Amino acid sequence: GRGHRVTDPALTRALAGREALIARLADLIACPSVSVEPGAEAGMEAARTQFEGFLAGAGFANIRRLQGGGHPAIAAEWMGADGTPTLLVYGHYDVQPADPLDQWTTAPFEAAVRDGRIYGRGAADDKGPLLVALSALAAVLAEDGRLPVNIRILIEGEEELGSRTLEQILHLHKAQLACDAVLSADGARWRADLPTLNMATRGIGTLEFSVRTAAKDLHSGRYGGVVPNALHVLSGMLAALHDGDGRITIPGFYEGLADPAPELRAELAAIPFDAADWLAETGAEPIGEAGFTTLERLWLRPCLDVNGVTGGYAGPGSKTVIPAEAHAKLSLRLVHGQDPDRIRQALIEHLHRLSPPCATLSVTADSAWTAATEVPRDHPLLAAARKALLRTTGQNPVLVRIGASLPICDIVRRVLGCDVVMFSFATADENFHAPDEFFRLSAIDEGLAAWIALLRELETGQGLAGQ
Amino acid sequence: GRGHRVTDPALTRALAGREALIARLADLIACPSVSVEPGAEAGMEAARTQFEGFLAGAGFANIRRLQGGGHPAIAAEWMGADGTPTLLVYGHYDVQPADPLDQWTTAPFEAAVRDGRIYGRGAADDKGPLLVALSALAAVLAEDGRLPVNIRILIEGEEELGSRTLEQILHLHKAQLACDAVLSADGARWRADLPTLNMATRGIGTLEFSVRTAAKDLHSGRYGGVVPNALHVLSGMLAALHDGDGRITIPGFYEGLADPAPELRAELAAIPFDAADWLAETGAEPIGEAGFTTLERLWLRPCLDVNGVTGGYAGPGSKTVIPAEAHAKLSLRLVHGQDPDRIRQALIEHLHRLSPPCATLSVTADSAWTAATEVPRDHPLLAAARKALLRTTGQNPVLVRIGASLPICDIVRRVLGCDVVMFSFATADENFHAPDEFFRLSAIDEGLAAWIALLRELETGQGLAGQ
């Protein structure tokens, strides 16, 4: 097939547009599309307009905005491949805030190329990888006058807000987004030196709660020893969330979680990964559930973290206050076999049980909880992605998982009923969400080649839906 | 003696100066002598100048400033009563910050008289009560041409900073401050409706510490389940500071603390005090050490409070961070029989024992620790104060204690070797350290009468030093 040509004319075309792509990425970085900031509407609109202009120029039709109650998503499609499956290509146009500004070497919203990297907020997450994907599609469409399968595009505007209205957008526009599989230009390659494909994510749930022990803060000189202290109550509750072996004490939390199959353990053990080296970078002593390797703990086992505590006096020096209220933020990573709703409910009941009679517990925030997801090992899109990476890198990609959670995977599974394959050419070390975010310029070439190779794999006319 | 005159000419004179006293207090309130604020030097200097002017006008000599490394104290004396003991009268010219400004009914540094009260920062703590004391001394000196005993005055400028340089001031100027007893115009009457004398304070110690579990905050998607969390460590440590019965777990903490004697228990039980009513105001469920009444817990038993915790993400929404560091501020109230240095050392050792191997513990701040103090029941100055209150109120004052800590009591005991009797006419409900601080105008009359009556008691020529 055409996919086996050593030099694909579409790739030649795409690579010839490399400088234009970099210039376009610089223009996109110049749009401060910080979805979390109420005043960022101008930046959001500028980013939308640029992506829409690109899609129109590339020949996509039905370019429109999908409303879900928050920042709109951009949709577009090329549906000219009658009788073939439909692939939905996903990315997002919003970016993280740039704080702390003083830690950037160059201004976050002015792209700067240094040492083979393009720096700027959103360079890697997700404007760069998304532009690579769209440019690959555009090059094939320009070269061939068609695409191998029907393509729908969805560019979200609230990924950095936890995709808070994505589910609503998919529900409201389900027919216009119907597809057999989703290929995401978001996410990150695990490592720069090893071709990998991510086939699973952990689920996530977050919850904030407060305990109150008095109507107002009290002075320990007047009340010390006779009234409860909200920070004592909170500390006791938080400490009780793990037992002495570090296991989570929520009743039923581990129910239904079998030990990984020997084949899976062997597969993970074969991944070239030095846990001790990797952990040494953190400066942390390794901990974890007994009986599991580091990768098993990260990818196959759930965890619970206290992400923040506030209570009492936080200023300089001492203040002999007995805090009346204290707050905690928790997050949990869930794995296959754990039902988010059931875990969420069990956690809330557990907190109520741990809260002593002298305290009033309030759950003050509670995000949408999402389940772990896993792309079936024999999914045709995953197979196409593996072949594309083998062809363009000369190496068989390693199947990996991530300990993180991608709301889109669970939402797409539930609403559109299909799987999401991650195919981003950002790399995990590119300072996502941090100062000096960058995108490797080499990833542009690698990404264009891989996306075009993957599209060629789809020309074989196989189905795209997983079992 | 002259003390038994129904109308003391000195009191008549003092009461005739009541309006002048209120005007002077308003002038003092207008000096923003907020010792904690680096920019408050002008306000500090203005307050010092006013007190010095008053002392000079009243006939005190050797008016000078005593340096101890921070804001200076003001000293003065009248040493004309040869062969009599020396009484040191104490107060402070510094005040708390006025924040939050928007919660004041009228401006904090502009005195306002409403409903028999004078409002303003420092009105009750301690400018009003100190001015009452000095005015009483001035009236007796003006009326009689002498005072019944030698009087030294010490007006501190760092009381609101925990008297951080008071010990140094007393050490450096020990001879100039030598005295047989200290009578303090600082503090507060327990209640407005019951004449009381405070004979004991709890000691205090504060300590801040941090635990660190990694070189930097880590993302729970990348590291959740394989690295320790500083907030888990901190919560566990804080929870372990009390046992299931609410007793403090520091080894040796309760060593040497005998149960109160039956006579003392009976004395406390006889104090008209409804613990349930008093606690109901706080909105807190009563807690406390088994086997003790509320007043016993407050006055005779030690306690430990966590005053503040910080760690991880404190902003809106969730952030799936694994905090690398967490901080806690602790304070302890100590009682008679507990050696502050020993308890401090035991606490630090205990924290090190509670800190798991995956964490690094740092004690980041550690205030001067002070012991509990108690004025001997038969102290002649306490006896004089009791008689003065009986004479001026018609009621035998109730001997009370406070659960709070007054650094001066312990420092004077250690450096000058004598006791401090509290004789303030502020009342505990007057919004010390809070918006709308006020001082009852009625306390001016009551305070002038009581201070003059107490001076008359000293004319009997008894000694002033406790045993």
PDB file of C-alpha atoms in Angstrom, chain B residues 201-204 253 257 296-303 333-340 370-373:
ATOM      1  CA  THR B 201      -0.884  32.076  85.337  1.00  0.00           C
ATOM      2  CA  ARG B 202      -0.088  29.101  83.184  1.00  0.00           C
ATOM      3  CA  GLY B 203       3.289  29.058  81.502  1.00  0.00           C
ATOM      4  CA  ILE B 204       3.668  28.890  77.767  1.00  0.00           C
ATOM      5  CA  PHE B 253       4.702  15.505  80.423  1.00  0.00           C
ATOM      6  CA  LEU B 257       1.706  16.986  88.578  1.00  0.00           C
ATOM      7  CA  GLU B 296      -9.382  22.989  87.026  1.00  0.00           C
ATOM      8  CA  ARG B 297      -8.666  22.126  83.389  1.00  0.00           C
ATOM      9  CA  LEU B 298      -8.205  25.796  82.532  1.00  0.00           C
ATOM     10  CA  TRP B 299      -6.139  26.857  85.514  1.00  0.00           C
ATOM     11  CA  LEU B 300      -4.437  23.801  86.956  1.00  0.00           C
ATOM     12  CA  ARG B 301      -3.881  21.484  84.015  1.00  0.00           C
ATOM     13  CA  PRO B 302      -1.583  21.828  80.999  1.00  0.00           C
ATOM     14  CA  CYS B 303      -2.680  21.634  77.395  1.00  0.00           C
ATOM     15  CA  ARG B 333       0.213  25.867  78.374  1.00  0.00           C
ATOM     16  CA  LEU B 334       2.226  24.695  81.342  1.00  0.00           C
ATOM     17  CA  VAL B 335       1.342  24.491  84.999  1.00  0.00           C
ATOM     18  CA  HIS B 336       3.083  24.569  88.342  1.00  0.00           C
ATOM     19  CA  GLY B 337       5.442  21.615  88.561  1.00  0.00           C
ATOM     20  CA  GLN B 338       6.381  21.590  84.861  1.00  0.00           C
ATOM     21  CA  ASP B 339       9.825  22.818  83.953  1.00  0.00           C
ATOM     22  CA  PRO B 340       9.609  24.623  80.607  1.00  0.00           C
ATOM     23  CA  THR B 370       8.056  30.416  80.445  1.00  0.00           C
ATOM     24  CA  ALA B 371       6.948  28.667  83.583  1.00  0.00           C
ATOM     25  CA  ALA B 372       3.603  28.911  85.301  1.00  0.00           C
ATOM     26  CA  THR B 373       3.597  31.439  88.127  1.00  0.00           C
TER      27      THR B 373
END
